[in-house]
Amino acid sequence: MTPSHRPASAPLRLPFQVGKDGLQALDGTPLPKLRDGVVGEMLITTADLADKALAERLAAPARYSMLPVGTELLVGLKAVTRDDHLCPTEEGPRPIWLGELAPLWLEEPLDLEVTAALSGRLCACRCSSPALNGRHAVSLNHGFTLLSERYETDRLSHTGNVFKRVFFFDEILHRWLPLEEQRSRVLQLAADEYAALAKQSRSGA
């Protein structure tokens, strides 16, 4: 008996329009039938929503707390120059990072600004590090740039993805995690709140 094989899964964009019978293809034919339990997303603008009050609430970005003031972060670097401010990666629990680590402290809470499209932008946040000789950064990205300029002297550009190269200590899991883990948690919280808001609007509450 020849075993059955499911077709390979690949992303698929389905353009649609809203007609008198609901969602339909652009030529007026029904959309393809989907399997039960399928989960997807619809990319539209808030101007397309019939409920204008809901559109206004969704259009306004919301601010969510990521980490509190005083949190110690570790910045992953590929250091060319080294000094005593860099953390030895072989001692104690450390992030999974093939390189050096520099401490960075939050002097203000770190927040994430989230839109209805569930895109997250880090808010400005004052940071400091003993490696910066008293100089303060005005944001996490600025702090990364200053540390990169000090230690990664072979780089032409000193920008980087702070969600992947900055680590925080998770007290529950008792290990260091990249900041993108905390961002994912916040975005999931925002998604749940937006879904509850939309459900409330549908119920007419």
mmCIF file of C-alpha atoms in Angstrom:
data_model
loop_
_atom_site.group_PDB
_atom_site.id
_atom_site.type_symbol
_atom_site.label_atom_id
_atom_site.label_comp_id
_atom_site.label_asym_id
_atom_site.label_seq_id
_atom_site.Cartn_x
_atom_site.Cartn_y
_atom_site.Cartn_z
ATOM 1 C CA MET A 1 0.000 0.000 0.000
ATOM 2 C CA THR A 2 1.477 3.346 -1.025
ATOM 3 C CA PRO A 3 1.636 5.745 1.939
ATOM 4 C CA SER A 4 -0.158 9.052 1.495
ATOM 5 C CA HIS A 5 1.883 12.217 1.623
ATOM 6 C CA ARG A 6 0.615 15.646 2.553
ATOM 7 C CA PRO A 7 1.747 18.451 0.230
ATOM 8 C CA ALA A 8 4.574 20.618 1.468
ATOM 9 C CA SER A 9 3.430 23.568 3.552
ATOM 10 C CA ALA A 10 4.246 27.042 2.229
ATOM 11 C CA PRO A 11 3.010 30.563 3.060
ATOM 12 C CA LEU A 12 0.068 31.624 0.895
ATOM 13 C CA ARG A 13 -1.401 35.099 0.418
ATOM 14 C CA LEU A 14 -5.156 35.125 -0.215
ATOM 15 C CA PRO A 15 -6.433 38.481 -1.536
ATOM 16 C CA PHE A 16 -10.107 38.991 -0.677
ATOM 17 C CA GLN A 17 -12.938 41.478 -0.707
ATOM 18 C CA VAL A 18 -16.010 41.817 1.459
ATOM 19 C CA GLY A 19 -19.215 41.142 -0.467
ATOM 20 C CA LYS A 20 -22.869 40.684 0.474
ATOM 21 C CA ASP A 21 -22.130 37.057 1.343
ATOM 22 C CA GLY A 22 -19.037 37.824 3.403
ATOM 23 C CA LEU A 23 -15.442 37.235 2.392
ATOM 24 C CA GLN A 24 -14.839 36.300 -1.248
ATOM 25 C CA ALA A 25 -12.059 36.305 -3.803
ATOM 26 C CA LEU A 26 -11.440 39.457 -5.824
ATOM 27 C CA ASP A 27 -13.302 37.953 -8.799
ATOM 28 C CA GLY A 28 -16.390 37.338 -6.635
ATOM 29 C CA THR A 29 -15.874 33.579 -6.251
ATOM 30 C CA PRO A 30 -15.768 31.945 -2.793
ATOM 31 C CA LEU A 31 -12.458 31.734 -0.970
ATOM 32 C CA PRO A 32 -10.850 28.267 -0.848
ATOM 33 C CA LYS A 33 -12.287 26.048 1.859
ATOM 34 C CA LEU A 34 -9.951 25.809 4.831
ATOM 35 C CA ARG A 35 -9.455 22.911 7.213
ATOM 36 C CA ASP A 36 -11.018 23.047 10.667
ATOM 37 C CA GLY A 37 -8.925 24.779 13.296
ATOM 38 C CA VAL A 38 -6.775 26.750 10.871
ATOM 39 C CA VAL A 39 -5.272 29.935 12.337
ATOM 40 C CA GLY A 40 -4.239 32.912 10.212
ATOM 41 C CA GLU A 41 -4.269 36.673 10.205
ATOM 42 C CA MET A 42 -5.856 39.452 8.174
ATOM 43 C CA LEU A 43 -3.771 42.471 7.186
ATOM 44 C CA ILE A 44 -5.930 45.578 6.858
ATOM 45 C CA THR A 45 -5.872 49.170 8.078
ATOM 46 C CA THR A 46 -7.940 50.546 10.936
ATOM 47 C CA ALA A 47 -9.701 52.756 8.329
ATOM 48 C CA ASP A 48 -11.273 49.557 6.924
ATOM 49 C CA LEU A 49 -13.121 48.804 10.170
ATOM 50 C CA ALA A 50 -16.827 49.633 10.201
ATOM 51 C CA ASP A 51 -16.719 50.251 13.958
ATOM 52 C CA LYS A 52 -15.025 53.659 14.078
ATOM 53 C CA ALA A 53 -14.780 53.715 17.878
ATOM 54 C CA LEU A 54 -12.939 50.390 17.807
ATOM 55 C CA ALA A 55 -10.741 51.667 14.959
ATOM 56 C CA GLU A 56 -9.676 54.673 17.032
ATOM 57 C CA ARG A 57 -8.810 52.493 20.035
ATOM 58 C CA LEU A 58 -6.808 50.067 17.906
ATOM 59 C CA ALA A 59 -4.981 52.855 16.089
ATOM 60 C CA ALA A 60 -3.587 54.268 19.333
ATOM 61 C CA PRO A 61 -0.315 52.518 20.305
ATOM 62 C CA ALA A 62 -0.253 50.972 23.775
ATOM 63 C CA ARG A 63 2.742 50.946 26.096
ATOM 64 C CA TYR A 64 3.678 47.739 27.923
ATOM 65 C CA SER A 65 6.277 47.195 30.609
ATOM 66 C CA MET A 66 9.117 44.851 29.642
ATOM 67 C CA LEU A 67 11.657 45.142 32.468
ATOM 68 C CA PRO A 68 11.783 47.264 35.647
ATOM 69 C CA VAL A 69 14.275 49.936 36.612
ATOM 70 C CA GLY A 70 17.474 48.509 38.077
ATOM 71 C CA THR A 71 17.490 45.386 35.886
ATOM 72 C CA GLU A 72 20.958 44.160 34.944
ATOM 73 C CA LEU A 73 21.353 43.215 31.297
ATOM 74 C CA LEU A 74 24.245 41.540 29.521
ATOM 75 C CA VAL A 75 25.216 42.702 26.044
ATOM 76 C CA GLY A 76 26.727 40.125 23.693
ATOM 77 C CA LEU A 77 29.862 41.387 21.964
ATOM 78 C CA LYS A 78 32.628 40.101 19.698
ATOM 79 C CA ALA A 79 35.273 42.087 21.515
ATOM 80 C CA VAL A 80 38.574 43.035 19.914
ATOM 81 C CA THR A 81 39.713 45.054 22.921
ATOM 82 C CA ARG A 82 39.193 43.664 26.419
ATOM 83 C CA ASP A 83 39.273 44.941 29.993
ATOM 84 C CA ASP A 84 38.039 44.014 33.473
ATOM 85 C CA HIS A 85 34.512 45.297 32.765
ATOM 86 C CA LEU A 86 33.742 42.350 30.479
ATOM 87 C CA CYS A 87 32.070 39.370 32.151
ATOM 88 C CA PRO A 88 33.931 36.051 31.943
ATOM 89 C CA THR A 89 31.588 33.684 30.116
ATOM 90 C CA GLU A 90 32.947 30.578 31.857
ATOM 91 C CA GLU A 91 31.897 31.565 35.400
ATOM 92 C CA GLY A 92 28.363 31.075 36.733
ATOM 93 C CA PRO A 93 25.151 30.977 34.681
ATOM 94 C CA ARG A 94 25.650 32.922 31.472
ATOM 95 C CA PRO A 95 23.704 33.434 28.251
ATOM 96 C CA ILE A 96 24.305 31.204 25.262
ATOM 97 C CA TRP A 97 26.666 33.542 23.439
ATOM 98 C CA LEU A 98 29.941 32.843 21.650
ATOM 99 C CA GLY A 99 31.800 35.959 22.620
ATOM 100 C CA GLU A 100 32.163 38.442 25.448
ATOM 101 C CA LEU A 101 29.490 40.024 27.625
ATOM 102 C CA ALA A 102 29.291 43.565 28.986
ATOM 103 C CA PRO A 103 26.919 44.623 31.795
ATOM 104 C CA LEU A 104 24.286 47.286 31.172
ATOM 105 C CA TRP A 105 21.906 48.601 33.840
ATOM 106 C CA LEU A 106 18.431 50.070 33.349
ATOM 107 C CA GLU A 107 18.124 53.422 35.088
ATOM 108 C CA GLU A 108 14.529 53.701 33.885
ATOM 109 C CA PRO A 109 11.866 51.051 33.198
ATOM 110 C CA LEU A 110 12.130 49.444 29.763
ATOM 111 C CA ASP A 111 8.814 49.630 27.889
ATOM 112 C CA LEU A 112 7.598 48.360 24.535
ATOM 113 C CA GLU A 113 5.201 50.412 22.410
ATOM 114 C CA VAL A 114 2.807 48.079 20.584
ATOM 115 C CA THR A 115 0.436 48.872 17.729
ATOM 116 C CA ALA A 116 -2.643 46.972 16.547
ATOM 117 C CA ALA A 117 -0.431 45.350 13.901
ATOM 118 C CA LEU A 118 1.470 43.817 16.854
ATOM 119 C CA SER A 119 4.720 45.485 15.940
ATOM 120 C CA GLY A 120 6.819 46.414 18.952
ATOM 121 C CA ARG A 121 9.158 49.390 19.334
ATOM 122 C CA LEU A 122 11.406 49.882 22.341
ATOM 123 C CA CYS A 123 10.832 53.164 24.152
ATOM 124 C CA ALA A 124 13.692 55.427 25.183
ATOM 125 C CA CYS A 125 15.300 54.240 28.388
ATOM 126 C CA ARG A 126 18.307 55.655 30.241
ATOM 127 C CA CYS A 127 21.050 53.020 30.705
ATOM 128 C CA SER A 128 24.512 52.906 32.241
ATOM 129 C CA SER A 129 27.498 50.580 32.378
ATOM 130 C CA PRO A 130 30.790 50.676 34.294
ATOM 131 C CA ALA A 131 32.414 50.105 30.898
ATOM 132 C CA LEU A 132 31.205 53.509 29.684
ATOM 133 C CA ASN A 133 33.222 55.553 32.203
ATOM 134 C CA GLY A 134 30.273 57.517 33.533
ATOM 135 C CA ARG A 135 28.636 58.116 30.159
ATOM 136 C CA HIS A 136 24.890 57.354 30.042
ATOM 137 C CA ALA A 137 22.940 55.947 27.115
ATOM 138 C CA VAL A 138 19.525 57.387 26.271
ATOM 139 C CA SER A 139 18.144 54.074 24.988
ATOM 140 C CA LEU A 140 18.982 50.398 24.849
ATOM 141 C CA ASN A 141 20.068 50.705 21.210
ATOM 142 C CA HIS A 142 22.292 53.650 22.150
ATOM 143 C CA GLY A 143 23.815 51.624 24.981
ATOM 144 C CA PHE A 144 24.580 48.772 22.591
ATOM 145 C CA THR A 145 26.191 51.182 20.129
ATOM 146 C CA LEU A 146 28.413 52.754 22.807
ATOM 147 C CA LEU A 147 29.600 49.349 24.045
ATOM 148 C CA SER A 148 30.179 48.144 20.487
ATOM 149 C CA GLU A 149 32.252 51.246 19.735
ATOM 150 C CA ARG A 150 34.379 50.560 22.822
ATOM 151 C CA TYR A 151 34.975 46.835 22.325
ATOM 152 C CA GLU A 152 34.184 45.917 18.709
ATOM 153 C CA THR A 153 36.706 48.311 17.224
ATOM 154 C CA ASP A 154 37.000 46.342 13.974
ATOM 155 C CA ARG A 155 33.370 47.029 12.968
ATOM 156 C CA LEU A 156 32.435 49.760 10.489
ATOM 157 C CA SER A 157 28.893 49.954 11.873
ATOM 158 C CA HIS A 158 28.061 49.660 15.568
ATOM 159 C CA THR A 159 24.362 48.863 15.369
ATOM 160 C CA GLY A 160 22.867 45.465 16.165
ATOM 161 C CA ASN A 161 19.684 43.600 16.973
ATOM 162 C CA VAL A 162 19.297 44.223 20.714
ATOM 163 C CA PHE A 163 16.486 41.658 20.906
ATOM 164 C CA LYS A 164 19.019 38.954 20.022
ATOM 165 C CA ARG A 165 22.211 40.400 21.538
ATOM 166 C CA VAL A 166 20.952 41.736 24.867
ATOM 167 C CA PHE A 167 20.104 39.239 27.640
ATOM 168 C CA PHE A 168 18.046 39.420 30.835
ATOM 169 C CA PHE A 169 17.912 36.988 33.754
ATOM 170 C CA ASP A 170 14.609 35.119 34.056
ATOM 171 C CA GLU A 171 14.011 34.534 37.771
ATOM 172 C CA ILE A 172 11.449 31.773 37.142
ATOM 173 C CA LEU A 173 13.511 29.770 34.646
ATOM 174 C CA HIS A 174 16.715 30.788 36.472
ATOM 175 C CA ARG A 175 18.659 31.448 33.300
ATOM 176 C CA TRP A 176 19.629 34.250 30.953
ATOM 177 C CA LEU A 177 17.413 34.734 27.934
ATOM 178 C CA PRO A 178 17.620 37.014 24.896
ATOM 179 C CA LEU A 179 15.403 40.076 25.085
ATOM 180 C CA GLU A 180 13.311 38.741 22.189
ATOM 181 C CA GLU A 181 11.831 36.198 24.627
ATOM 182 C CA GLN A 182 10.418 39.018 26.757
ATOM 183 C CA ARG A 183 9.228 40.838 23.645
ATOM 184 C CA SER A 184 7.326 37.714 22.544
ATOM 185 C CA ARG A 185 5.604 37.528 25.941
ATOM 186 C CA VAL A 186 4.566 41.172 25.757
ATOM 187 C CA LEU A 187 3.303 40.846 22.174
ATOM 188 C CA GLN A 188 1.246 37.800 23.175
ATOM 189 C CA LEU A 189 -0.282 39.790 26.031
ATOM 190 C CA ALA A 190 -1.066 42.617 23.607
ATOM 191 C CA ALA A 191 -2.610 40.174 21.113
ATOM 192 C CA ASP A 192 -4.869 38.744 23.815
ATOM 193 C CA GLU A 193 -5.968 42.243 24.837
ATOM 194 C CA TYR A 194 -6.671 43.297 21.240
ATOM 195 C CA ALA A 195 -8.673 40.100 20.699
ATOM 196 C CA ALA A 196 -10.705 40.779 23.847
ATOM 197 C CA LEU A 197 -11.313 44.343 22.664
ATOM 198 C CA ALA A 198 -12.564 43.130 19.275
ATOM 199 C CA LYS A 199 -14.779 40.524 20.940
ATOM 200 C CA GLN A 200 -16.248 43.183 23.223
ATOM 201 C CA SER A 201 -16.990 45.345 20.185
ATOM 202 C CA ARG A 202 -18.784 42.461 18.412
ATOM 203 C CA SER A 203 -20.946 41.767 21.456
ATOM 204 C CA GLY A 204 -22.008 45.392 21.573
ATOM 205 C CA ALA A 205 -20.845 45.817 25.174
#
